[in-house]
Each structure stands twice: as structure tokens, then as C-alpha cells.
Coordinates of C-alpha atoms in Angstrom, one line a residue:
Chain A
X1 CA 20.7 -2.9 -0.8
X2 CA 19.1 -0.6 1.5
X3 CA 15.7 -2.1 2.7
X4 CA 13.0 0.8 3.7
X5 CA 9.8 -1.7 3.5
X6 CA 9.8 -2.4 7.4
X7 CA 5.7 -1.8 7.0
X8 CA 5.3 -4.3 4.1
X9 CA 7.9 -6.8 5.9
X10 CA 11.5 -7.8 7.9
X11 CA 14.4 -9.3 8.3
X12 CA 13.2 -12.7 10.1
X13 CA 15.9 -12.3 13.3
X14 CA 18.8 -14.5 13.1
X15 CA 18.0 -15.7 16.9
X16 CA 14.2 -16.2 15.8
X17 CA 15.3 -18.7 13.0
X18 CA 17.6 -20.0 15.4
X19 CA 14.9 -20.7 18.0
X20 CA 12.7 -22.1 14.9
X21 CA 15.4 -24.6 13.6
X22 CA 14.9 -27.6 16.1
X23 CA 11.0 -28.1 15.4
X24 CA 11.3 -28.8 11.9
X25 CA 13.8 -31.7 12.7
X26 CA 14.0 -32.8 15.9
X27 CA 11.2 -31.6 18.0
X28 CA 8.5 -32.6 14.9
X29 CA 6.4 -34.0 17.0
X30 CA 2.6 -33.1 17.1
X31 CA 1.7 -31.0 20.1
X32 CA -1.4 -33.2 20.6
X33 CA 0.4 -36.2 20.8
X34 CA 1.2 -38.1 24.4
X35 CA 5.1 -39.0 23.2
X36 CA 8.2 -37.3 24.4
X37 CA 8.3 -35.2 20.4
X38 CA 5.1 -34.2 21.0
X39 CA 5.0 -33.1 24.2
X40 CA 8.0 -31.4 23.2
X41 CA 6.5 -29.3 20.6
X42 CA 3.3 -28.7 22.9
X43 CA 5.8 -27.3 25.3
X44 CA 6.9 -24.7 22.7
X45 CA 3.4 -23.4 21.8
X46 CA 2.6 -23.2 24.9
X47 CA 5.3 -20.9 25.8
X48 CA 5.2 -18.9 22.7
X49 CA 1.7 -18.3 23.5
X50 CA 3.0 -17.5 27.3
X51 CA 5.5 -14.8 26.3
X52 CA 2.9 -13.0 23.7
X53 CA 0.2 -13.1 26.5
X54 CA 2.2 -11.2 28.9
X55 CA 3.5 -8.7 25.9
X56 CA -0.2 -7.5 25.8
X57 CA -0.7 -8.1 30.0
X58 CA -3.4 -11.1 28.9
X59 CA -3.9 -14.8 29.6
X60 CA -2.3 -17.7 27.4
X61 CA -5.6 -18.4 27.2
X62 CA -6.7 -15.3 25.2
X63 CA -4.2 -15.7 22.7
X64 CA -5.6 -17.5 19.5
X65 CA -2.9 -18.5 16.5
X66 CA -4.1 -17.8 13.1
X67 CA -2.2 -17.9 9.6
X68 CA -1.8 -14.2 9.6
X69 CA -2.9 -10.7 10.5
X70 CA -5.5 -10.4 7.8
X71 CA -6.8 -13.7 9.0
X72 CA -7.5 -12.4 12.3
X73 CA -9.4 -9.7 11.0
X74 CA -11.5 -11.7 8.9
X75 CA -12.4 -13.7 12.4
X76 CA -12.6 -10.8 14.4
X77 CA -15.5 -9.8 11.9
X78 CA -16.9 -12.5 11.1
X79 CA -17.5 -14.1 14.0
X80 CA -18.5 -11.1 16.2
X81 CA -21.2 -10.7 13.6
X82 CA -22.2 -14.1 14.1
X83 CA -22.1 -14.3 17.1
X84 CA -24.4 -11.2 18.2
X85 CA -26.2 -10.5 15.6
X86 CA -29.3 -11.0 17.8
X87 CA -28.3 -8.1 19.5
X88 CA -28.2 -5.7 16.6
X89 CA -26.0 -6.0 12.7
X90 CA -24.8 -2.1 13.2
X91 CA -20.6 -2.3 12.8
X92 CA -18.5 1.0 12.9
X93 CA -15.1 1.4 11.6
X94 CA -12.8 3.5 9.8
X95 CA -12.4 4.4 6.0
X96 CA -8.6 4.3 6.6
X97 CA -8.2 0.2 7.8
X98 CA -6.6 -2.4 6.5
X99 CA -7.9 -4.4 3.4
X100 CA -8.5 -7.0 5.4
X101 CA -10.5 -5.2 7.6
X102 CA -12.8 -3.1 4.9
X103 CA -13.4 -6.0 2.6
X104 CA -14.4 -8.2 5.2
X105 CA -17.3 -5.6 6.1
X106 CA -18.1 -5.1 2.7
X107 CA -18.4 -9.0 2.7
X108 CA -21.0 -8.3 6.1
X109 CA -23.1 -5.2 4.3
X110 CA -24.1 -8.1 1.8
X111 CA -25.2 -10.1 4.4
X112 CA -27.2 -7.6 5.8
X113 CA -24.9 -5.8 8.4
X114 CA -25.0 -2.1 8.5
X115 CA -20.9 -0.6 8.4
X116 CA -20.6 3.2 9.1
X117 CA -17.4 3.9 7.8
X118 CA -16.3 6.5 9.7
X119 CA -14.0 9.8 8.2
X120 CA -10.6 10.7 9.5
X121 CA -8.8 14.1 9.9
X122 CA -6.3 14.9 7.3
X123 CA -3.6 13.8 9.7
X124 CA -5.6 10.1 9.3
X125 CA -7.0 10.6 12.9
X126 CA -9.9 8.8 14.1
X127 CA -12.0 11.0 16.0
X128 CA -13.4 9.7 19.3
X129 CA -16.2 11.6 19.5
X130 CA -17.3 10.1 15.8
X131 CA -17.0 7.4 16.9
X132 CA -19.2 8.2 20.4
X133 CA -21.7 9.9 17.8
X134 CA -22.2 7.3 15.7
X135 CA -23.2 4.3 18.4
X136 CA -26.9 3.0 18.3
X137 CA -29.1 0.6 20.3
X138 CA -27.7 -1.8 17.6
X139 CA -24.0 -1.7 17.0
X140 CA -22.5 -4.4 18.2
X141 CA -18.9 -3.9 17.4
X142 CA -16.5 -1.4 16.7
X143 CA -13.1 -1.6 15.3
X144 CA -10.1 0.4 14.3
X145 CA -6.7 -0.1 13.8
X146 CA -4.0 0.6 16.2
X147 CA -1.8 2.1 13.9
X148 CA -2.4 3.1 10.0
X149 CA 0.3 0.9 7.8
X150 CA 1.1 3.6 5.2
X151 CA 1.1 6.8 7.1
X152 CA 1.8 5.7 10.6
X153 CA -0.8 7.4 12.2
X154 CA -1.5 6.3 15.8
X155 CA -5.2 6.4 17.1
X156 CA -6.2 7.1 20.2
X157 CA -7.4 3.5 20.9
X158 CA -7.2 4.1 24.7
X159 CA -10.1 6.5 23.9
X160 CA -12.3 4.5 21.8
X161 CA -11.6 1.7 24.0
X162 CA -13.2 3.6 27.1
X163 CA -16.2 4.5 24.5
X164 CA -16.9 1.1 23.7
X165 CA -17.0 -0.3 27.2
X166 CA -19.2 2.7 28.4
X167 CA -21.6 1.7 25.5
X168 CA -21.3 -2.2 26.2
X169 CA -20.2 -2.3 22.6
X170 CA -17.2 -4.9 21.7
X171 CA -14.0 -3.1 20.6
X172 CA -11.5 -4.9 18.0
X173 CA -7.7 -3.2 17.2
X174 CA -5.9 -4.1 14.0
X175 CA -2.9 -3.4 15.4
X176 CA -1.0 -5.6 12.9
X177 CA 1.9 -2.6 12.7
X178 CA 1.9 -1.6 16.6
X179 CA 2.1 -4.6 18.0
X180 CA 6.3 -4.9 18.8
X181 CA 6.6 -1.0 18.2
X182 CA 4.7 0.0 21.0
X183 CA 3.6 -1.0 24.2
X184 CA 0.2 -2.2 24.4
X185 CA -2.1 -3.2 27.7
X186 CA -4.8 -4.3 26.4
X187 CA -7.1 -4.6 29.5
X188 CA -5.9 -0.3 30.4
X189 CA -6.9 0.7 26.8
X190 CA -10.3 -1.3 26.9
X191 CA -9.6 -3.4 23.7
X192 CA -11.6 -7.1 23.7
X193 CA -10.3 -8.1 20.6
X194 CA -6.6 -7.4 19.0
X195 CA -5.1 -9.0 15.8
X196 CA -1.2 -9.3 15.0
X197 CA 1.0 -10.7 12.5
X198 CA 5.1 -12.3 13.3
X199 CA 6.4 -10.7 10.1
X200 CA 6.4 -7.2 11.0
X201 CA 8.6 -7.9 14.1
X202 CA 11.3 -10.2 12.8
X203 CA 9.1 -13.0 13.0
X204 CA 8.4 -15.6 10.4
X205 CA 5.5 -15.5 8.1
X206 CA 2.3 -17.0 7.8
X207 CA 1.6 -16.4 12.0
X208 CA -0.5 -14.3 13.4
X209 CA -2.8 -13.7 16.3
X210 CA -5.8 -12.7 17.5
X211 CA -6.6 -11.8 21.1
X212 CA -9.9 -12.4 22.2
X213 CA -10.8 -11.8 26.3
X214 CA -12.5 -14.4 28.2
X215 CA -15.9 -14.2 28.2
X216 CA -16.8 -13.2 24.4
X217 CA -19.2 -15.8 22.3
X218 CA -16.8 -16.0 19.3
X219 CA -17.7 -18.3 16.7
X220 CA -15.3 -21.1 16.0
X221 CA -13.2 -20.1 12.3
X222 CA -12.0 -23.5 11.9
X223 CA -13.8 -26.4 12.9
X224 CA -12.3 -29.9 13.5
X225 CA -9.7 -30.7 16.7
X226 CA -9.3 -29.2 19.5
X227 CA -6.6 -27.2 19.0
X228 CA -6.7 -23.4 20.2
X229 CA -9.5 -24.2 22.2
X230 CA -11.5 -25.7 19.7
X231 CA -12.0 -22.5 17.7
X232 CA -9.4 -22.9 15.3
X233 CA -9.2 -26.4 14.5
X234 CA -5.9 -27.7 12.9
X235 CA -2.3 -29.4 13.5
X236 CA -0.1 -25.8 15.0
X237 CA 2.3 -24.7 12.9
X238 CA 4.8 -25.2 15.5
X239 CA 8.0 -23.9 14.1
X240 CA 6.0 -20.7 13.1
X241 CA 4.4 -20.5 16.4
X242 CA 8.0 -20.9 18.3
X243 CA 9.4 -18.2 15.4
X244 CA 6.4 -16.2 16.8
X245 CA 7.5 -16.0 20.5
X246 CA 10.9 -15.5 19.9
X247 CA 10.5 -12.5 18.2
X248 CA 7.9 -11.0 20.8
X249 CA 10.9 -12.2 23.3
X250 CA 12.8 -10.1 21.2
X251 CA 10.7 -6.8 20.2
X252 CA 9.9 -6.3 24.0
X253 CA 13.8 -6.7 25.3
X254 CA 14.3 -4.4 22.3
X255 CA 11.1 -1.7 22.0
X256 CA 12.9 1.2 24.1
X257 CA 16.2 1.1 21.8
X258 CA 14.6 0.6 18.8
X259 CA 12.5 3.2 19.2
X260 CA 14.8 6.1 20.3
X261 CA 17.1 4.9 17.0
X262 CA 14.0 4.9 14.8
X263 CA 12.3 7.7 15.3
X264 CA 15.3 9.5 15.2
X265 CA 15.9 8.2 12.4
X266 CA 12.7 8.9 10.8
X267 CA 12.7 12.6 12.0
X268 CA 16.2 13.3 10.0
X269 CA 15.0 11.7 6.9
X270 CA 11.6 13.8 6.7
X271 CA 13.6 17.2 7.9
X272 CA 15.6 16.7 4.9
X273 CA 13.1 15.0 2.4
X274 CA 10.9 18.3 3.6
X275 CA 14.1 20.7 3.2
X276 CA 15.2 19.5 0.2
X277 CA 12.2 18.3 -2.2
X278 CA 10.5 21.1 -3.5
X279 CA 6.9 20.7 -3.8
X280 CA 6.3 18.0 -1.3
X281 CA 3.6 16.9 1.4
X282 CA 4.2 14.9 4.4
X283 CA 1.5 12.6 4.8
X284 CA 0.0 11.2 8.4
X285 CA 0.5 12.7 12.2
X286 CA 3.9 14.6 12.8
X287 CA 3.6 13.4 16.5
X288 CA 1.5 10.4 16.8
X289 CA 3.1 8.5 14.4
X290 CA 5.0 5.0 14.3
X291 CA 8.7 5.4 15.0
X292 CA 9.8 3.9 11.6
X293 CA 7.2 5.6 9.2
X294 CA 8.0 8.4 6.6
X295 CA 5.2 8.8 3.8
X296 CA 5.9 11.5 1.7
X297 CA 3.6 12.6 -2.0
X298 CA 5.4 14.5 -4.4
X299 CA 3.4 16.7 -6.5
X300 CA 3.8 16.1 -10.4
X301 CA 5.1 12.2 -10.3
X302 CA 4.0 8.7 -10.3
X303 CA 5.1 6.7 -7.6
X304 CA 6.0 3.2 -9.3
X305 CA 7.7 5.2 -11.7
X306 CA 9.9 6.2 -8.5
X307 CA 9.8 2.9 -7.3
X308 CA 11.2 1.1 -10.1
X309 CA 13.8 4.2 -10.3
X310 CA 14.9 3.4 -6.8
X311 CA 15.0 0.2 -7.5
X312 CA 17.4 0.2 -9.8
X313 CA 19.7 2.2 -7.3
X314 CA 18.9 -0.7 -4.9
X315 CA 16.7 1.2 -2.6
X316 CA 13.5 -1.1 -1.3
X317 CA 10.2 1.6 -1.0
X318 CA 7.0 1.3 -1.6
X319 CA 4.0 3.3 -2.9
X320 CA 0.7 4.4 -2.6
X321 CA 0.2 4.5 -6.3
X322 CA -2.4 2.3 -8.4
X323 CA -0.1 1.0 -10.2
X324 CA 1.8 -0.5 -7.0
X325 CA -1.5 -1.9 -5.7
X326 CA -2.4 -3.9 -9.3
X327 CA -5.7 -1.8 -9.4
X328 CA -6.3 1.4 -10.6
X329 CA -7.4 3.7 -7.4
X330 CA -5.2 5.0 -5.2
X331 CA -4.5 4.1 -2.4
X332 CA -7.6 4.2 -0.1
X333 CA -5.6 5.9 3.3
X334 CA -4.2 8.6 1.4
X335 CA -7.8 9.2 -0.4
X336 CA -9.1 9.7 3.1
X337 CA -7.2 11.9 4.6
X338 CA -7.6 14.0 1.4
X339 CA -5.0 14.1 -1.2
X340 CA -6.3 14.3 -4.9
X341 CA -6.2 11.6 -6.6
X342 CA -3.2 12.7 -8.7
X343 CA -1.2 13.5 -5.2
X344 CA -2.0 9.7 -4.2
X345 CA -0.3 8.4 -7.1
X346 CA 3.1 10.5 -6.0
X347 CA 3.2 8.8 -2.7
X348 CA 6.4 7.3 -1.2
X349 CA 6.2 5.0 2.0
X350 CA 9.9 4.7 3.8
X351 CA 9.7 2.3 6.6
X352 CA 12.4 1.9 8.4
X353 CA 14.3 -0.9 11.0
X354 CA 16.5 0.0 14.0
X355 CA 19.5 -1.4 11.2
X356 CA 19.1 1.8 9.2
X357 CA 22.1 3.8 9.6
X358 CA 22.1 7.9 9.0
X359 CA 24.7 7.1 5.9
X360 CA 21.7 5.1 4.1
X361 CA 19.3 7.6 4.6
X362 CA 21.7 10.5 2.9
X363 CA 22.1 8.1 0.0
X364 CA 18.2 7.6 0.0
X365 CA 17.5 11.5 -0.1
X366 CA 19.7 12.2 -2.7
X367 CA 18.2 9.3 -5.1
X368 CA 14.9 10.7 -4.3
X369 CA 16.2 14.2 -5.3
X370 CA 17.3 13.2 -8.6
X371 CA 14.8 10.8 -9.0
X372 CA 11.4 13.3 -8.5
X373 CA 13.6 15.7 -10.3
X374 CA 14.1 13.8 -13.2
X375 CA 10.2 12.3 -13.6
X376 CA 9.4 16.0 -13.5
X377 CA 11.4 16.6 -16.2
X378 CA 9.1 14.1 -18.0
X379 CA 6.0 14.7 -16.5
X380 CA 3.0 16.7 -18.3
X381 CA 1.4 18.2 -15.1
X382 CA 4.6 19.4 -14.4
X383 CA 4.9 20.9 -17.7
X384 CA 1.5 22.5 -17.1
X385 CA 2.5 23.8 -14.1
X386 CA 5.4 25.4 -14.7
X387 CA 3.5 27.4 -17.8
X388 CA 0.4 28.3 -15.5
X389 CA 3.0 29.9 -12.8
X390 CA 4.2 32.2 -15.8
Chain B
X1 CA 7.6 -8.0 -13.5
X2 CA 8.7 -5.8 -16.8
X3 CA 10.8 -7.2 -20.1
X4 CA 13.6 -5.7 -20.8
X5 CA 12.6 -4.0 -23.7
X6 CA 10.1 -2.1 -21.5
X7 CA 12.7 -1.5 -18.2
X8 CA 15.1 0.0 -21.3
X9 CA 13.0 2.4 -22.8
X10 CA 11.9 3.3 -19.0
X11 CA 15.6 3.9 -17.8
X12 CA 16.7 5.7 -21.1
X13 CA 13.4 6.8 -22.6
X14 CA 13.5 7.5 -26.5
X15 CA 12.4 11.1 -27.6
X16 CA 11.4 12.6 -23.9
X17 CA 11.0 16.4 -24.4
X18 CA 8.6 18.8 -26.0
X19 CA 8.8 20.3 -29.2
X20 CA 7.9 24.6 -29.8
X21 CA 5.0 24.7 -32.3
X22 CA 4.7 21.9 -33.2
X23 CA 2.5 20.4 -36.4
X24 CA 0.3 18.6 -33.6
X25 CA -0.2 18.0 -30.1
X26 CA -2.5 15.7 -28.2
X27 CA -3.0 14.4 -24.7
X28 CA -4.7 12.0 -23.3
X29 CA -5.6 10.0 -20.1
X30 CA -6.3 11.7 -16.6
X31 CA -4.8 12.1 -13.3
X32 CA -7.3 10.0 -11.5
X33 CA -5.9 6.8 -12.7
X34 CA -2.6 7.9 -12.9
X35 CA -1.7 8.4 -16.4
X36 CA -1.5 11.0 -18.3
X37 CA 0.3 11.2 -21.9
X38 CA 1.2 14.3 -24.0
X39 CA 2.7 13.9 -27.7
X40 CA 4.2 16.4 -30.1
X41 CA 4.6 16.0 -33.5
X42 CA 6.6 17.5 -36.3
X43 CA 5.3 16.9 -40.0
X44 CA 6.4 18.0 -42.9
X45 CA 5.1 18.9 -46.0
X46 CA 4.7 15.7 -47.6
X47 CA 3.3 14.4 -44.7
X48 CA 6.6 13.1 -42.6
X49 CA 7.0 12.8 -39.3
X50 CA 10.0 14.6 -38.8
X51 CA 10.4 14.7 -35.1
X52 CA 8.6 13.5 -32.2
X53 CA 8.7 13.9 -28.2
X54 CA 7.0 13.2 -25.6
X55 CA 6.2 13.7 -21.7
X56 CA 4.1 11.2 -19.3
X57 CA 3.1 11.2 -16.5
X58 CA 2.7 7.5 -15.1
X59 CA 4.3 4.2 -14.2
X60 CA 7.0 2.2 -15.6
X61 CA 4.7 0.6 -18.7
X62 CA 3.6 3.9 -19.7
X63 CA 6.8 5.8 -20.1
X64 CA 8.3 2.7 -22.0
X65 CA 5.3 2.8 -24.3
X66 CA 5.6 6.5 -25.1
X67 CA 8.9 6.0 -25.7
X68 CA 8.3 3.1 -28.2
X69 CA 5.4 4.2 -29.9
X70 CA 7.7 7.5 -30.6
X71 CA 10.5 5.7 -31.9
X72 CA 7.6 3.5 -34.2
X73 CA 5.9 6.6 -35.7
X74 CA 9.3 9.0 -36.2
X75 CA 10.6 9.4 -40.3
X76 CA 7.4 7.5 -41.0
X77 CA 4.0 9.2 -43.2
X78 CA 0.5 9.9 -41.4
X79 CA -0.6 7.0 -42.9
X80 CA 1.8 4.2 -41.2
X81 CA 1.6 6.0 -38.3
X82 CA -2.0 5.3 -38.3
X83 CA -1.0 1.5 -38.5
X84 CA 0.8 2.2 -34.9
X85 CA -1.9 0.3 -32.7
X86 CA -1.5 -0.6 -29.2
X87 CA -0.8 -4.2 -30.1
X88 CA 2.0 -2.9 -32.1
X89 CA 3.6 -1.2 -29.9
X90 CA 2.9 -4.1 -26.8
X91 CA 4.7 -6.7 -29.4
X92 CA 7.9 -4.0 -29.8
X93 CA 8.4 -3.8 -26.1
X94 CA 8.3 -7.9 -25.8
X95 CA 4.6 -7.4 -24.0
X96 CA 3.5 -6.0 -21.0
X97 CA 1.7 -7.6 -17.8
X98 CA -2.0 -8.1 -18.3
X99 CA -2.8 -4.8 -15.5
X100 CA -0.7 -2.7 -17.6
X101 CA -2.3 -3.5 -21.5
X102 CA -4.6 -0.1 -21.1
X103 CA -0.8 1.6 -20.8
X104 CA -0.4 0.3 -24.2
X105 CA -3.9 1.6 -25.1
X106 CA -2.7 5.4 -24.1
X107 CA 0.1 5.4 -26.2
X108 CA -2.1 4.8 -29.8
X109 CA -4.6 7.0 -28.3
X110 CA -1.7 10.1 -27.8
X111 CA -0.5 9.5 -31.5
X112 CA -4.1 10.0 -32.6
X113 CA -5.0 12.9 -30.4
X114 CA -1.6 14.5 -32.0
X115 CA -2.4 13.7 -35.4
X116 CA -6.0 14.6 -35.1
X117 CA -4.8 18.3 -33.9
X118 CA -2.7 18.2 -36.8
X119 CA -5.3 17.1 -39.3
X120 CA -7.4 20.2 -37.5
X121 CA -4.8 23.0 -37.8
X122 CA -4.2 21.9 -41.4
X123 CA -7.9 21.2 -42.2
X124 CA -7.6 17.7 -43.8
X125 CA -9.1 14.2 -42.8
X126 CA -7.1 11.8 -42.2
X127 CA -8.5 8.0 -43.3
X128 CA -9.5 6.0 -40.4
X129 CA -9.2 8.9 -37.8
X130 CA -11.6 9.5 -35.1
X131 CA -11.9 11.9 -32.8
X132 CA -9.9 10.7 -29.5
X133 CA -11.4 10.1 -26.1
X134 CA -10.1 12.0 -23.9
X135 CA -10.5 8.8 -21.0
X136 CA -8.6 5.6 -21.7
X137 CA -9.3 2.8 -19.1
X138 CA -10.4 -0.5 -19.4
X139 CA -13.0 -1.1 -16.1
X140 CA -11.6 -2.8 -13.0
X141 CA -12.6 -6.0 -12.4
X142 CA -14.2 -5.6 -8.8
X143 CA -14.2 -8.0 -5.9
X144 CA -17.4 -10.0 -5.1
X145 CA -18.4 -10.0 -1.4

């Protein structure tokens, strides 16, 4: 199998399940308990939580466990809504985020928030001086994503971080696919709130984060103990938690290798997909761009048509396509940085992990050649286009 | 996700090609939600399908289902072609996931948009032909905020 879905998951680390291991037998304890197992397990946490504060140059005490990246979001939303609404219900963000991100201000503009939705540039750039233009008396938050998950684009968060804080507007980061790739300070790039999930570094599922700096009134998400300060009540999943700050441990001693092999990587496999693939577009920034992302739409072709095809020669993609996505749009990201609709559904997202070796990625281009090849072969635009160029 | 009916006819599709004048062509679906199917059909005097090939554009569910509703509707008369439905063809590939039934819905409506370009070119009715829509998509179901 060669596994090119980095972006959608990974590999949990072997020494992240290894560090994981003793709290689901012997350390079971419950961290709020006064007993040896439970002091135990508090111990853990609070470490975990030590090591992913410093990652971002933050206090332990900023660092909030949730279930999950898209949980985070939802509470970075949410409760920022909440909690200053008083002050005005104007939100901005970016028509490229995350699900989790757009539906939960969807979810706001019913409750009477106002969302400007700002455009990006067809490399899926956010501009800052949009974002400058489109602050008022009453926004109260703005937030985009560190990174974009299908076409790697970076934004220039440091930028709209420095915006926000000259406004006195809040600034929250998706950076659910940055955080582990890059480094991040999050008090130089001016970001008050940041959300990240385990699973996209070699962590476990079902853990996330979300930074939130001393000092902001942030509604509680979970009420009940007094766990995470009260603001998201519940027994820690400890294990998870552990799992967590192992694989920060891991992605920081790791980041510089990783990504030198990566984007390395990554450029060889787009030279060739570029060289060799007739009729192709690369999607997202050349530059500014994740070290592990390739997003490529072939013109003619369906992409879960050239998913299932790769499948089959035990290649792990994914897609951009409707059908991938269990509705019938496109996807959103590719929508936005202008492809036509039928260029969306021909999209191909290769994400890669520092275990990739040059030998996969030759087998992976040629599958791709015969693949496109052959669903041109069957396809009726391709038909129609062949006849118009005669 | 698929049967293996469908992942069969979509690894080694049945009748995949085009055919030069042929009795009757149709297409249907559009680009925007990412199908598109074209059908040729050959017919014969007494009304045969001799030979029929297709080319699609879209995922897994809707090249099996060209390929199946082709095999259903080749050496058979305009009139049991006719009795090709969509539920037909969904039963022949062993079903199909509930997002994919409007694939299903394609495939009939190609074999009618052929066979109504036919029944044009030849200047007949055919009984229980309508004129095709051009659009086949059921409506999303949308989220609620």
C-alpha cells in the first residue's frame, strides 16, 4: 500500500502508542482523584499539556483539550460570539475554511451574526488588506486558517494577526494542518485563539486543542467539573491526552527533517505529474505551501472514478470531487480559487509523510498516467474536446 | 462501499466506445454535478438494437451503470428497451448506495435521450417516450443551522 492521505490522517507513531499503552491499564486512574492512580494520570495531562504549550511558546494554562479539531472551531465560534456579542455580531472569515469552521458561522448568521466571507486569490490566498478593508466598529472576531487542508496554501497569519490586534479585534487560526508542520509562535504572529487536532501528527484520534490566551471571556463548551478550568467539563481522556503530547514531543524533535524530505518530495512528484500529465492544473501556492501537499485537477475526468482506480492499484488519494464528499458540489476550496465546476470534480489531493520514498512516488505517477489516460478514453468532454480542437 | 457487480462493470466496463453514425445518440446530465453520460445506438430495421456503446464522464456508480444498462438494452427491440428503468438496472448491479441512486437515474435517462434522437431522425413515436431532460439530479438534502 502506498498511503498519500497525510491531510485526511496518519500513521499513529509507534512511540506515541507506546507512551499511550500504560494509562489504559495501569495508570487508569482519574486525574481528579487524590490516590497514587490518579495523581498519576493528572501527572500525564499535565505534562502533555506542558510540552504542546511550549510547541506554540504559551502557558499550560492556555491550552484547552477538546475531542477534536472541528470541535475547537465550533468553540472558538461559538463562544467568542457569546461572549461579545455586546460589543458587536460582525465575524469575518474566509470562503476557503474548514467545514467546521463555515458551518459553524452559518449556524451564527441564523442567530443573527453578520459573516463576511471573504474571497481568495486563485493561489487560495487570503488577502490582508481584505481583511483590513472589511473591519467595522462591530466585528468582533476574525478567523482564518493557518493552512488550507486540500491545496496547502499557507496564509499569511502573521499579517492578519498584526491587523487584528491594531483593530482590537480577536483573531482565531484553524491551524488544524500546520500545527506539527510548521513552526508556530503564537504570541509573534498575534493569534488569540488557535485550534489543533493529534491525528494529523501521528497522534491518536479523537484529541484536539484549542488555544485560548489569558485574558479572553470565553464561554464555557461543556459545563459540569472542573476540568480544563471549568470550561470544558468532563473526565480527560487521558490516554488520548498522553498520545497527544507524545506526538508534539515528536513533530517538534522531527519538523526540520521532515520537512526538507517532504517537500522535496512533494516538489519531484508535481515536476513530474506537471511534465508528464497532459492537460493538468496545479492547484494552491507553488511557494507557500505545506511541505506534504500536491493537489492536482485533471481536465476531462472524475476524481472518485480516479480514486477507486487507484485504489485498486493500492494507492491511498483523495479527491476534491462530489462524489468523494457524499454531496453533490464540489469541493468548496477549489470553487474559490476558481476552477469550473467540472475542473473540481478532476481534483487529486496527494499528501504525503516523511515515509514516502521517491520509488512510491514513480509508481504513483505512472498509475496516474494510465489512469487519467484511460478515464479519457471514456470520458464525453474528452470526446468533445478532441472534435472541437479539429 | 460498491457491490461487486458495480466495482466489475467499473474495472472492465461493457460496451465503452462510440459508434460512427449511429441510429441515435443522446446525452445527458451536466458537468456541474459531475456527471455526464453519452449513449450510441445502433438499430436496425426491424427495430433491434444491434450495437450499443457508451462514454461517461463520472464516478464509479455511473460508469458501472452505463455499462449495465448497455449490456440490458443490446439484441433487444425499442420496446424492451423502453422497459430498461433505473430500478432495473440498480437491481442488475446488486444496488447502489442511497447518494448514488440519481447515477442510476442517468443511465434510463441516456437510453431515452438516444432513442428519442432516433425516433426523430426516423420520424416515428415511440409509446411511452418523452422528451428527455436534459438535468438529472435529485435535490441535496441541506444542512439546518
Amino acid at each position: 500500500m502506498i498511503y498519500l492521505d497525510n491531510a485526511a490522517t496518519t500513521r499513529t507513531a509507534p512511540e506515541v502508542v507506546e507512551a499511550m499503552l500504560p494509562y489504559f491499564s495501569d495508570c487508569f486512574g482519574n486525574p481528579s482523584s487524590i490516590y497514587g492512580p490518579g495523581s498519576k494520570a493528572k501527572k500525564a495531562v499535565n505534562e502533555a499539556r506542558h510540552t504542546i504549550a511550549e510547541s506554540l511558546g504559551v502557558k499550560p494554562e492556555e491550552i484547552y483539550f477538546t475531542a477534536g479539531g472541528s470541535e475547537a472551531d465550533n468553540w472558538a465560534l461559538k463562544a467568542t460570539a457569546e461572549g461579545y456579542e455586546h460589543k458587536g455580531k460582525h465575524i469575518i472569515t474566509s470562503k476557503i475554511e474548514h467545514h467546521a469552521v463555515l458551518h459553524t458561522c452559518k449556524y451564527l448568521e441564523k442567530r443573527g451574526f453578520e459573516i463576511t466571507y471573504l474571497d481568495v486569490d486563485t493561489e487560495g490566498k487570503v488577502s490582508p488588506k481584505a481583511v483590513e478593508d472589511a473591519i467595522r466598529p462591530d466585528t468582533i472576531l476574525i478567523s482564518i486558517m493557518f493552512a488550507n487542508n486540500e491545496i496547502g496554501t499557507i496564509e499569511p497569519i502573521g499579517e492578519i494577526g498584526a491587523i487584528a490586534k491594531k483593530h482590537g479585534v480577536l483573531f482565531h487560526t484553524d491551524a488544524v494542518q500546520a500545527y506539527g508542520q510548521l513552526p508556530i509562535s503564537a504570541e509573534a504572529l498575534g493569534i488569540d485563539m488557535l485550534s489543533a487536532s493529534a491525528h494529523k501528527l501521528n497522534g491518536p484520534k479523537g484529541i484536539g486543542f484549542l488555544y485560548i490566551r489569558n485574558g479572553l471571556k470565553l464561554r464555557s463548551l461543556i459545563h459540569g467539573g472542573a476540568q480544563e478550568r471549568s470550561r470544558r467539563a468532563g473526565t480527560e481522556n487521558v490516554p488520548a491526552i498522553v498520545g497527544f503530547g507524545a506526538a508534539v514531543e515528536r513533530a517538534q524533535r522531527l519538523m526540520e527533517e521532515k520537512q526538507t524530505k517532504e517537500s522535496m518530495l512533494r516538489d519531484y512528484l508535481i515536476e513530474r505529474i506537471e511534465t508528464e500529465v497532459p492537460y493538468c492544473r496545479l492547484n494552491g501556492h507553488r511557494k507557500d505551501r505545506l511541505p506534504n501537499n500536491v493537489n492536482f485537477s485533471f481536465s476531462f475526468i472524475e476524481g472518485e472514478s480516479l480514486l477507486i482506480m487507484l485504489d485498486m492499484k493500492g494507492i491511498c488519494a483523495s479527491s476534491g470531487s462530489a462524489c468523494t464528499s457524499g454531496s453533490l458540489d464540489p469541493s468548496h476550496v477549489l470553487l474559490a480559487i476558481g476552477l469550473k465546476h467540472e475542473e473540481a470534480h478532476g481534483s487529486l489531493r496527494l499528501t504525503l509523510s516523511e515515509e514516502n520514498t521517491k520509488e512510491e512516488l514513480d509508481v504513483v505517477v505512472e498509475a496516474v498516467k494510465s489512469i487519467v489516460e484511460r478515464l479519457r478514453e471514456m470520458s464525453p468532454l474528452y470526446e468533445d474536446f478532441l472534435q472541437q480542437g479539429q | 462501499m460498491y457491490s461487486e457487480k458495480v466495482m466489475d462493470h467499473f474495472e472492465h466496463p461493457r460496451n465503452m466506445g462510440v459508434i460512427e453514425n449511429p441510429s441515435g445518440v443522446g446525452t445527458v446530465g451536466n458537468a456541474k454535478c459531475g456527471d455526464i453520460m453519452r449513449i450510441f445506438l445502433d438499430i436496425d430495421e426491424e427495430g433491434i438494437i444491434q450495437d450499443v456503446k457508451f462514454k461517461t464522464f463520472g464516478c464509479g456508480a455511473a460508469v458501472a451503470t452505463s455499462s449495465m444498462a448497455t449490456e440490458l438494452v443490446k439484441g433487444k427491440t425499442v420496446q424492451e428497451a423502453m422497459q430498461v428503468t433505473n430500478k432495473v438496472v440498480m437491481e442488475a448491479l446488486d444496488g447502489l448506495p442511497p447518494v448514488k441512486v440519481h447515477c442510476s437515474l442517468l443511465a434510463e435517462e441516456a437510453i431515452h435521450a438516444a432513442l428519442w434522437d432516433y425516433a426523430e431522425k426516423k420520424r416515428i413515436t415511440i409509446e411511452g417516450l418523452q422528451k428527455p431532460k436534459a438535468d438529472i439530479h435529485e435535490e441535496e438534502e441541506k444542512e439546518e443551522f
